[in-house]
């Protein structure tokens, strides 16, 4: 409700709002401090060299919870994202790639062999003569 200028309730509401904002800010600072202390304790408890082993164990635990129904399927996307991250950490720590890419460069003789094999396969399947797409031309009759 709008306050009339000079209404003592307006001042009280303003003071109450300011106090609430200060309390929320203090709670946030306390939460951040608590998280930092917890991270420090965890860092001191676990050996960095075992990160991959721990990530793999956590991934297995997470899969077990999903399979047993403790994590509902409706949250499966979140579980899959977390699982993918844990598996990536485990693979990185084990010195394995998290993804692979193959780039192949074929010379003209290798490409000719591939095309000849394709033509043989088409002939064996009764698909008729293959048309070389690169040299094919279209013609129209009028």
CSV table of N, CA and C in Angstrom, one decimal:
chain,number,residue,atom,x,y,z
A,1,UNK,N,0.8,-1.2,0.0
A,1,UNK,CA,0.0,0.0,0.0
A,1,UNK,C,0.9,1.2,0.0
A,2,UNK,N,0.5,2.3,-0.7
A,2,UNK,CA,1.3,3.5,-0.7
A,2,UNK,C,1.2,4.2,0.6
A,3,UNK,N,2.3,4.8,1.0
A,3,UNK,CA,2.4,5.5,2.3
A,3,UNK,C,2.3,7.0,2.0
A,4,UNK,N,1.7,7.7,3.0
A,4,UNK,CA,1.7,9.1,2.9
A,4,UNK,C,3.0,9.7,3.5
A,5,UNK,N,3.5,10.7,2.9
A,5,UNK,CA,4.7,11.3,3.3
A,5,UNK,C,4.7,11.6,4.8
A,6,UNK,N,5.7,11.2,5.5
A,6,UNK,CA,5.8,11.4,6.9
A,6,UNK,C,5.1,10.3,7.8
A,7,UNK,N,4.5,9.4,7.1
A,7,UNK,CA,3.9,8.3,7.9
A,7,UNK,C,5.0,7.4,8.6
A,8,UNK,N,4.8,7.3,9.9
A,8,UNK,CA,5.9,6.5,10.6
A,8,UNK,C,6.0,5.0,10.2
A,9,UNK,N,4.9,4.5,9.6
A,9,UNK,CA,4.9,3.1,9.1
A,9,UNK,C,5.9,3.0,7.9
A,10,UNK,N,6.0,4.1,7.1
A,10,UNK,CA,6.9,4.1,5.9
A,10,UNK,C,8.3,3.9,6.4
A,11,UNK,N,8.7,4.7,7.4
A,11,UNK,CA,10.1,4.6,7.9
A,11,UNK,C,10.3,3.3,8.5
A,12,UNK,N,9.4,2.7,9.2
A,12,UNK,CA,9.6,1.4,9.9
A,12,UNK,C,9.7,0.3,8.8
A,13,UNK,N,8.9,0.4,7.7
A,13,UNK,CA,9.0,-0.5,6.6
A,13,UNK,C,10.4,-0.4,5.9
A,14,UNK,N,10.9,0.8,5.7
A,14,UNK,CA,12.2,1.0,5.1
A,14,UNK,C,13.3,0.4,5.9
A,15,UNK,N,13.2,0.7,7.3
A,15,UNK,CA,14.3,0.1,8.1
A,15,UNK,C,14.2,-1.4,8.2
A,16,UNK,N,13.0,-2.0,8.1
A,16,UNK,CA,12.9,-3.4,8.1
A,16,UNK,C,13.4,-4.0,6.8
A,17,UNK,N,13.1,-3.4,5.7
A,17,UNK,CA,13.7,-3.8,4.4
A,17,UNK,C,15.2,-3.8,4.4
A,18,UNK,N,15.8,-2.7,4.9
A,18,UNK,CA,17.2,-2.6,4.9
A,18,UNK,C,17.8,-3.7,5.8
A,19,UNK,N,17.2,-3.9,6.9
A,19,UNK,CA,17.7,-5.0,7.8
A,19,UNK,C,17.7,-6.4,7.2
A,20,UNK,N,16.6,-6.6,6.4
A,20,UNK,CA,16.5,-7.9,5.7
A,20,UNK,C,17.5,-8.0,4.7
A,21,UNK,N,17.8,-6.9,3.9
A,21,UNK,CA,18.9,-7.0,2.9
A,21,UNK,C,20.2,-7.3,3.5
A,22,UNK,N,20.5,-6.6,4.7
A,22,UNK,CA,21.8,-6.9,5.4
A,22,UNK,C,21.9,-8.3,5.9
A,23,UNK,N,20.8,-8.9,6.4
A,23,UNK,CA,20.8,-10.2,6.9
A,23,UNK,C,21.0,-11.2,5.7
A,24,UNK,N,20.4,-11.0,4.6
A,24,UNK,CA,20.6,-11.8,3.4
A,24,UNK,C,22.1,-11.8,2.9
A,25,UNK,N,22.6,-10.6,2.9
A,25,UNK,CA,24.0,-10.4,2.5
A,25,UNK,C,25.0,-11.2,3.4
A,26,UNK,N,24.7,-11.1,4.7
A,26,UNK,CA,25.5,-11.8,5.7
A,26,UNK,C,25.4,-13.3,5.5
A,27,UNK,N,24.2,-13.7,5.3
A,27,UNK,CA,24.0,-15.2,5.1
A,27,UNK,C,24.8,-15.7,3.8
A,28,UNK,N,24.7,-14.9,2.8
A,28,UNK,CA,25.5,-15.3,1.5
A,28,UNK,C,27.0,-15.3,1.8
A,29,UNK,N,27.5,-14.4,2.6
A,29,UNK,CA,28.9,-14.4,2.9
A,29,UNK,C,29.2,-15.6,3.8
A,30,UNK,N,28.4,-15.9,4.7
A,30,UNK,CA,28.6,-17.1,5.6
A,30,UNK,C,28.5,-18.4,4.7
A,31,UNK,N,27.6,-18.5,3.8
A,31,UNK,CA,27.5,-19.6,2.9
A,31,UNK,C,28.8,-19.8,2.1
A,32,UNK,N,29.3,-18.7,1.5
A,32,UNK,CA,30.5,-18.8,0.7
A,32,UNK,C,31.7,-19.2,1.6
A,33,UNK,N,31.8,-18.6,2.8
A,33,UNK,CA,32.9,-19.0,3.7
A,33,UNK,C,32.8,-20.5,4.0
A,34,UNK,N,31.6,-21.0,4.3
A,34,UNK,CA,31.4,-22.4,4.6
A,34,UNK,C,31.8,-23.3,3.5
A,35,UNK,N,31.4,-22.9,2.2
A,35,UNK,CA,31.8,-23.7,1.1
A,35,UNK,C,33.3,-23.7,0.9
A,36,UNK,N,33.9,-22.6,1.1
A,36,UNK,CA,35.4,-22.5,1.0
A,36,UNK,C,36.1,-23.4,2.0
A,37,UNK,N,35.5,-23.4,3.2
A,37,UNK,CA,36.1,-24.3,4.3
A,37,UNK,C,35.9,-25.7,3.9
A,38,UNK,N,34.7,-26.1,3.4
A,38,UNK,CA,34.5,-27.4,3.0
A,38,UNK,C,35.4,-27.9,1.9
A,39,UNK,N,35.6,-27.0,0.9
A,39,UNK,CA,36.5,-27.4,-0.2
A,39,UNK,C,37.9,-27.6,0.3
A,40,UNK,N,38.3,-26.7,1.3
A,40,UNK,CA,39.7,-26.9,1.8
A,40,UNK,C,39.8,-28.2,2.6
A,41,UNK,N,38.8,-28.6,3.3
A,41,UNK,CA,38.8,-29.9,4.0
A,41,UNK,C,38.8,-31.1,3.0
A,42,UNK,N,38.0,-31.0,2.0
A,42,UNK,CA,38.0,-32.0,1.0
A,42,UNK,C,39.4,-32.1,0.3
A,43,UNK,N,40.0,-31.0,-0.1
A,43,UNK,CA,41.3,-31.0,-0.7
A,43,UNK,C,42.3,-31.6,0.2
A,44,UNK,N,42.2,-31.4,1.5
A,44,UNK,CA,43.2,-32.0,2.4
A,44,UNK,C,43.0,-33.4,2.6
A,45,UNK,N,41.7,-33.9,2.5
A,45,UNK,CA,41.4,-35.3,2.7
A,45,UNK,C,41.8,-36.2,1.5
A,46,UNK,N,41.6,-35.7,0.3
A,46,UNK,CA,41.8,-36.6,-0.9
A,46,UNK,C,43.0,-36.2,-1.6
A,47,UNK,N,43.7,-37.2,-2.1
A,47,UNK,CA,44.9,-37.1,-2.8
A,47,UNK,C,44.6,-36.7,-4.3
A,48,UNK,N,45.2,-35.7,-4.8
A,48,UNK,CA,44.9,-35.3,-6.2
A,48,UNK,C,45.2,-36.4,-7.2
A,49,UNK,N,46.2,-37.2,-6.9
A,49,UNK,CA,46.5,-38.3,-7.9
A,49,UNK,C,45.4,-39.3,-8.0
A,50,UNK,N,44.5,-39.3,-7.1
A,50,UNK,CA,43.4,-40.3,-7.1
A,50,UNK,C,42.1,-39.7,-7.7
A,51,UNK,N,42.2,-38.5,-8.3
A,51,UNK,CA,41.0,-37.9,-8.9
A,51,UNK,C,40.3,-38.7,-9.9
A,52,UNK,N,41.0,-39.3,-10.8
A,52,UNK,CA,40.4,-40.2,-11.8
A,52,UNK,C,39.7,-41.3,-11.2
A,53,UNK,N,40.3,-42.0,-10.2
A,53,UNK,CA,39.7,-43.1,-9.6
A,53,UNK,C,38.4,-42.7,-8.9
A,54,UNK,N,38.5,-41.6,-8.2
A,54,UNK,CA,37.3,-41.1,-7.5
A,54,UNK,C,36.2,-40.7,-8.5
A,55,UNK,N,36.5,-40.1,-9.6
A,55,UNK,CA,35.5,-39.7,-10.6
A,55,UNK,C,34.9,-41.0,-11.2
A,56,UNK,N,35.7,-42.0,-11.5
A,56,UNK,CA,35.1,-43.3,-12.0
A,56,UNK,C,34.2,-43.9,-11.0
A,57,UNK,N,34.6,-43.9,-9.7
A,57,UNK,CA,33.8,-44.5,-8.6
A,57,UNK,C,32.5,-43.7,-8.5
A,58,UNK,N,32.5,-42.4,-8.6
A,58,UNK,CA,31.3,-41.5,-8.5
A,58,UNK,C,30.4,-41.8,-9.7
A,59,UNK,N,31.0,-41.9,-10.8
A,59,UNK,CA,30.2,-42.2,-12.0
A,59,UNK,C,29.5,-43.6,-11.9
A,60,UNK,N,30.2,-44.6,-11.3
A,60,UNK,CA,29.5,-45.9,-11.1
A,60,UNK,C,28.4,-45.8,-10.1
A,61,UNK,N,28.7,-45.0,-9.0
A,61,UNK,CA,27.7,-44.8,-8.0
A,61,UNK,C,26.4,-44.1,-8.6
A,62,UNK,N,26.7,-43.1,-9.4
A,62,UNK,CA,25.6,-42.4,-10.0
A,62,UNK,C,24.8,-43.3,-10.9
A,63,UNK,N,25.4,-44.1,-11.7
A,63,UNK,CA,24.7,-45.0,-12.6
A,63,UNK,C,23.9,-46.0,-11.8
A,64,UNK,N,24.4,-46.5,-10.7
A,64,UNK,CA,23.7,-47.4,-9.8
A,64,UNK,C,22.4,-46.7,-9.3
A,65,UNK,N,22.5,-45.5,-8.9
A,65,UNK,CA,21.3,-44.7,-8.4
A,65,UNK,C,20.3,-44.5,-9.5
A,66,UNK,N,20.7,-44.3,-10.7
A,66,UNK,CA,19.7,-44.1,-11.8
A,66,UNK,C,19.1,-45.4,-12.1
A,67,UNK,N,19.9,-46.5,-12.2
A,67,UNK,CA,19.3,-47.8,-12.5
A,67,UNK,C,18.4,-48.3,-11.4
A,68,UNK,N,18.7,-48.1,-10.1
A,68,UNK,CA,17.8,-48.5,-9.0
A,68,UNK,C,16.6,-47.7,-8.8
A,69,UNK,N,16.5,-46.6,-9.6
A,69,UNK,CA,15.3,-45.7,-9.5
A,69,UNK,C,15.4,-44.7,-8.4
A,70,UNK,N,16.5,-44.6,-7.7
A,70,UNK,CA,16.7,-43.5,-6.7
A,70,UNK,C,16.8,-42.1,-7.3
A,71,UNK,N,17.2,-42.1,-8.6
A,71,UNK,CA,17.2,-40.8,-9.3
A,71,UNK,C,16.2,-41.0,-10.4
A,72,UNK,N,15.1,-40.3,-10.4
A,72,UNK,CA,14.0,-40.6,-11.3
A,72,UNK,C,14.5,-40.3,-12.8
A,73,UNK,N,13.8,-40.9,-13.7
A,73,UNK,CA,14.1,-40.8,-15.1
A,73,UNK,C,13.9,-39.3,-15.6
A,74,UNK,N,13.0,-38.6,-14.9
A,74,UNK,CA,12.7,-37.2,-15.3
A,74,UNK,C,13.9,-36.4,-15.1
A,75,UNK,N,14.8,-36.8,-14.2
A,75,UNK,CA,16.1,-36.1,-13.9
A,75,UNK,C,17.2,-36.8,-14.7
A,76,UNK,N,16.9,-37.7,-15.6
A,76,UNK,CA,17.9,-38.4,-16.3
A,76,UNK,C,18.9,-37.5,-17.1
A,77,UNK,N,18.4,-36.4,-17.6
A,77,UNK,CA,19.2,-35.5,-18.4
A,77,UNK,C,20.3,-34.9,-17.5
A,78,UNK,N,19.9,-34.5,-16.3
A,78,UNK,CA,20.9,-34.0,-15.3
A,78,UNK,C,21.9,-35.1,-15.0
A,79,UNK,N,21.4,-36.3,-14.7
A,79,UNK,CA,22.3,-37.4,-14.4
A,79,UNK,C,23.3,-37.7,-15.5
A,80,UNK,N,22.8,-37.7,-16.8
A,80,UNK,CA,23.6,-37.9,-17.9
A,80,UNK,C,24.7,-36.9,-18.1
A,81,UNK,N,24.4,-35.6,-17.9
A,81,UNK,CA,25.3,-34.6,-18.0
A,81,UNK,C,26.4,-34.7,-16.9
A,82,UNK,N,26.0,-35.0,-15.7
A,82,UNK,CA,27.0,-35.2,-14.6
A,82,UNK,C,27.8,-36.5,-14.9
A,83,UNK,N,27.2,-37.5,-15.3
A,83,UNK,CA,27.9,-38.8,-15.6
A,83,UNK,C,29.0,-38.5,-16.7
A,84,UNK,N,28.6,-37.8,-17.8
A,84,UNK,CA,29.5,-37.5,-18.9
A,84,UNK,C,30.7,-36.8,-18.4
A,85,UNK,N,30.5,-35.8,-17.5
A,85,UNK,CA,31.6,-35.0,-16.9
A,85,UNK,C,32.5,-35.9,-16.1
A,86,UNK,N,31.9,-36.8,-15.3
A,86,UNK,CA,32.7,-37.6,-14.4
A,86,UNK,C,33.5,-38.6,-15.2
A,87,UNK,N,32.9,-39.2,-16.3
A,87,UNK,CA,33.7,-40.1,-17.2
A,87,UNK,C,34.8,-39.4,-17.9
A,88,UNK,N,34.5,-38.1,-18.3
A,88,UNK,CA,35.6,-37.3,-19.0
A,88,UNK,C,36.8,-37.1,-18.0
A,89,UNK,N,36.5,-36.8,-16.8
A,89,UNK,CA,37.5,-36.5,-15.8
A,89,UNK,C,38.3,-37.8,-15.6
A,90,UNK,N,37.6,-38.9,-15.4
A,90,UNK,CA,38.3,-40.2,-15.2
A,90,UNK,C,39.2,-40.5,-16.4
A,91,UNK,N,38.7,-40.3,-17.6
A,91,UNK,CA,39.5,-40.6,-18.8
A,91,UNK,C,40.7,-39.7,-18.9
A,92,UNK,N,40.5,-38.4,-18.7
A,92,UNK,CA,41.6,-37.4,-18.7
A,92,UNK,C,42.7,-37.8,-17.7
A,93,UNK,N,42.3,-38.2,-16.5
A,93,UNK,CA,43.3,-38.5,-15.5
A,93,UNK,C,44.0,-39.8,-15.8
A,94,UNK,N,43.3,-40.7,-16.6
A,94,UNK,CA,44.0,-42.0,-17.0
A,94,UNK,C,44.8,-41.8,-18.3
A,95,UNK,N,44.8,-40.6,-18.8
A,95,UNK,CA,45.6,-40.3,-20.0
A,95,UNK,C,44.9,-40.8,-21.3
A,96,UNK,N,43.6,-41.0,-21.2
A,96,UNK,CA,42.9,-41.4,-22.4
A,96,UNK,C,42.2,-40.2,-23.0
A,97,UNK,N,41.9,-40.2,-24.3
A,97,UNK,CA,41.2,-39.1,-24.9
A,97,UNK,C,39.7,-39.1,-24.5
A,98,UNK,N,39.1,-38.0,-24.5
A,98,UNK,CA,37.7,-37.9,-24.3
A,98,UNK,C,36.9,-37.9,-25.6
A,99,UNK,N,37.6,-37.7,-26.7
A,99,UNK,CA,37.0,-37.8,-28.0
A,99,UNK,C,38.0,-38.0,-29.0
A,100,UNK,N,37.7,-38.6,-30.1
A,100,UNK,CA,38.7,-38.8,-31.2
A,100,UNK,C,38.1,-38.3,-32.5
A,101,UNK,N,39.0,-37.9,-33.3
A,101,UNK,CA,38.7,-37.5,-34.7
A,101,UNK,C,39.7,-38.1,-35.7
A,102,UNK,N,39.2,-38.6,-36.8
A,102,UNK,CA,40.0,-39.1,-37.8
A,102,UNK,C,40.0,-38.3,-39.0
A,103,UNK,N,41.1,-37.9,-39.6
A,103,UNK,CA,41.2,-37.1,-40.8
A,103,UNK,C,42.0,-38.0,-41.8
A,104,UNK,N,41.4,-38.3,-42.9
A,104,UNK,CA,42.0,-39.1,-43.9
A,104,UNK,C,42.2,-38.4,-45.2
A,105,UNK,N,43.4,-38.5,-45.8
A,105,UNK,CA,43.6,-37.9,-47.0
A,105,UNK,C,43.9,-39.0,-48.0
A,106,UNK,N,43.1,-39.0,-49.1
A,106,UNK,CA,43.2,-40.1,-50.1
A,106,UNK,C,43.7,-39.5,-51.4
A,107,UNK,N,44.7,-40.2,-51.9
A,107,UNK,CA,45.3,-39.7,-53.2
A,107,UNK,C,44.3,-40.2,-54.3
A,108,UNK,N,44.6,-39.8,-55.5
A,108,UNK,CA,43.7,-40.1,-56.7
A,108,UNK,C,43.7,-41.6,-56.9
A,109,UNK,N,44.8,-42.3,-56.7
A,109,UNK,CA,44.8,-43.8,-57.0
A,109,UNK,C,43.9,-44.5,-55.9
A,110,UNK,N,44.0,-44.0,-54.7
A,110,UNK,CA,43.2,-44.7,-53.6
A,110,UNK,C,41.7,-44.4,-53.9
A,111,UNK,N,41.4,-43.2,-54.3
A,111,UNK,CA,40.0,-42.8,-54.6
A,111,UNK,C,39.5,-43.6,-55.8
A,112,UNK,N,40.4,-43.9,-56.8
A,112,UNK,CA,40.0,-44.7,-58.0
A,112,UNK,C,39.7,-46.1,-57.5
A,113,UNK,N,40.4,-46.6,-56.6
A,113,UNK,CA,40.2,-48.0,-56.1
A,113,UNK,C,38.9,-48.0,-55.3
A,114,UNK,N,38.6,-47.0,-54.5
A,114,UNK,CA,37.3,-47.0,-53.8
A,114,UNK,C,36.1,-47.0,-54.8
A,115,UNK,N,36.2,-46.2,-55.8
A,115,UNK,CA,35.2,-46.1,-56.8
A,115,UNK,C,35.0,-47.4,-57.6
A,116,UNK,N,36.1,-48.0,-57.9
A,116,UNK,CA,36.1,-49.3,-58.6
A,116,UNK,C,35.4,-50.4,-57.7
A,117,UNK,N,35.7,-50.4,-56.4
A,117,UNK,CA,35.0,-51.3,-55.5
A,117,UNK,C,33.5,-51.0,-55.4
A,118,UNK,N,33.2,-49.7,-55.4
A,118,UNK,CA,31.8,-49.4,-55.3
A,118,UNK,C,31.1,-49.9,-56.6
A,119,UNK,N,31.7,-49.7,-57.7
A,119,UNK,CA,31.1,-50.2,-59.0
A,119,UNK,C,30.9,-51.7,-59.0
A,120,UNK,N,31.9,-52.4,-58.4
A,120,UNK,CA,31.8,-53.9,-58.4
A,120,UNK,C,30.7,-54.3,-57.4
A,121,UNK,N,30.6,-53.6,-56.3
A,121,UNK,CA,29.5,-53.9,-55.4
A,121,UNK,C,28.1,-53.6,-56.0
A,122,UNK,N,28.0,-52.6,-56.7
A,122,UNK,CA,26.7,-52.3,-57.4
A,122,UNK,C,26.4,-53.3,-58.5
A,123,UNK,N,27.4,-53.7,-59.2
A,123,UNK,CA,27.2,-54.7,-60.3
A,123,UNK,C,26.8,-56.0,-59.6
A,124,UNK,N,27.4,-56.4,-58.5
A,124,UNK,CA,27.1,-57.7,-57.8
A,124,UNK,C,25.7,-57.6,-57.3
A,125,UNK,N,25.2,-56.5,-56.9
A,125,UNK,CA,23.9,-56.3,-56.4
A,125,UNK,C,22.8,-56.1,-57.5
A,126,UNK,N,23.3,-56.1,-58.7
A,126,UNK,CA,22.4,-55.9,-59.8
A,126,UNK,C,21.8,-54.5,-59.9
A,127,UNK,N,22.6,-53.5,-59.5
A,127,UNK,CA,22.2,-52.1,-59.6
A,127,UNK,C,22.6,-51.5,-60.9
A,128,UNK,N,23.2,-52.2,-61.8
A,128,UNK,CA,23.6,-51.6,-63.1
A,128,UNK,C,24.9,-50.9,-63.0
A,129,UNK,N,25.2,-50.2,-64.1
A,129,UNK,CA,26.4,-49.4,-64.1
A,129,UNK,C,26.4,-48.2,-63.2
A,130,UNK,N,27.4,-47.9,-62.6
A,130,UNK,CA,27.5,-46.7,-61.7
A,130,UNK,C,27.9,-45.5,-62.6
A,131,UNK,N,27.4,-44.4,-62.2
A,131,UNK,CA,27.7,-43.2,-62.9
A,131,UNK,C,28.7,-42.4,-62.1
A,132,UNK,N,29.7,-41.9,-62.7
A,132,UNK,CA,30.7,-41.1,-62.0
A,132,UNK,C,30.1,-39.7,-61.9
A,133,UNK,N,29.8,-39.4,-60.6
A,133,UNK,CA,29.1,-38.1,-60.3
A,133,UNK,C,29.9,-36.9,-60.7
A,134,UNK,N,31.3,-37.0,-60.6
A,134,UNK,CA,32.1,-35.8,-60.9
A,134,UNK,C,32.1,-35.5,-62.4
A,135,UNK,N,32.0,-36.6,-63.2
A,135,UNK,CA,32.1,-36.3,-64.7
A,135,UNK,C,30.8,-36.4,-65.4
A,136,UNK,N,29.7,-36.7,-64.6
A,136,UNK,CA,28.4,-36.8,-65.2
A,136,UNK,C,27.9,-35.4,-65.7
A,137,UNK,N,27.2,-35.4,-66.8
A,137,UNK,CA,26.7,-34.1,-67.3
A,137,UNK,C,25.2,-34.4,-67.6
A,138,UNK,N,24.4,-33.4,-67.4
A,138,UNK,CA,23.0,-33.6,-67.7
A,138,UNK,C,22.7,-32.9,-69.1
A,139,UNK,N,21.9,-33.6,-69.8
A,139,UNK,CA,21.5,-33.0,-71.1
A,139,UNK,C,20.0,-33.1,-71.2
A,140,UNK,N,19.5,-32.2,-71.9
A,140,UNK,CA,18.0,-32.2,-72.1
A,140,UNK,C,17.7,-32.2,-73.6
A,141,UNK,N,16.6,-32.9,-73.9
A,141,UNK,CA,16.2,-32.9,-75.3
A,141,UNK,C,15.0,-32.1,-75.5
A,142,UNK,N,14.9,-31.4,-76.6
A,142,UNK,CA,13.7,-30.6,-76.8
A,142,UNK,C,13.0,-31.1,-78.0
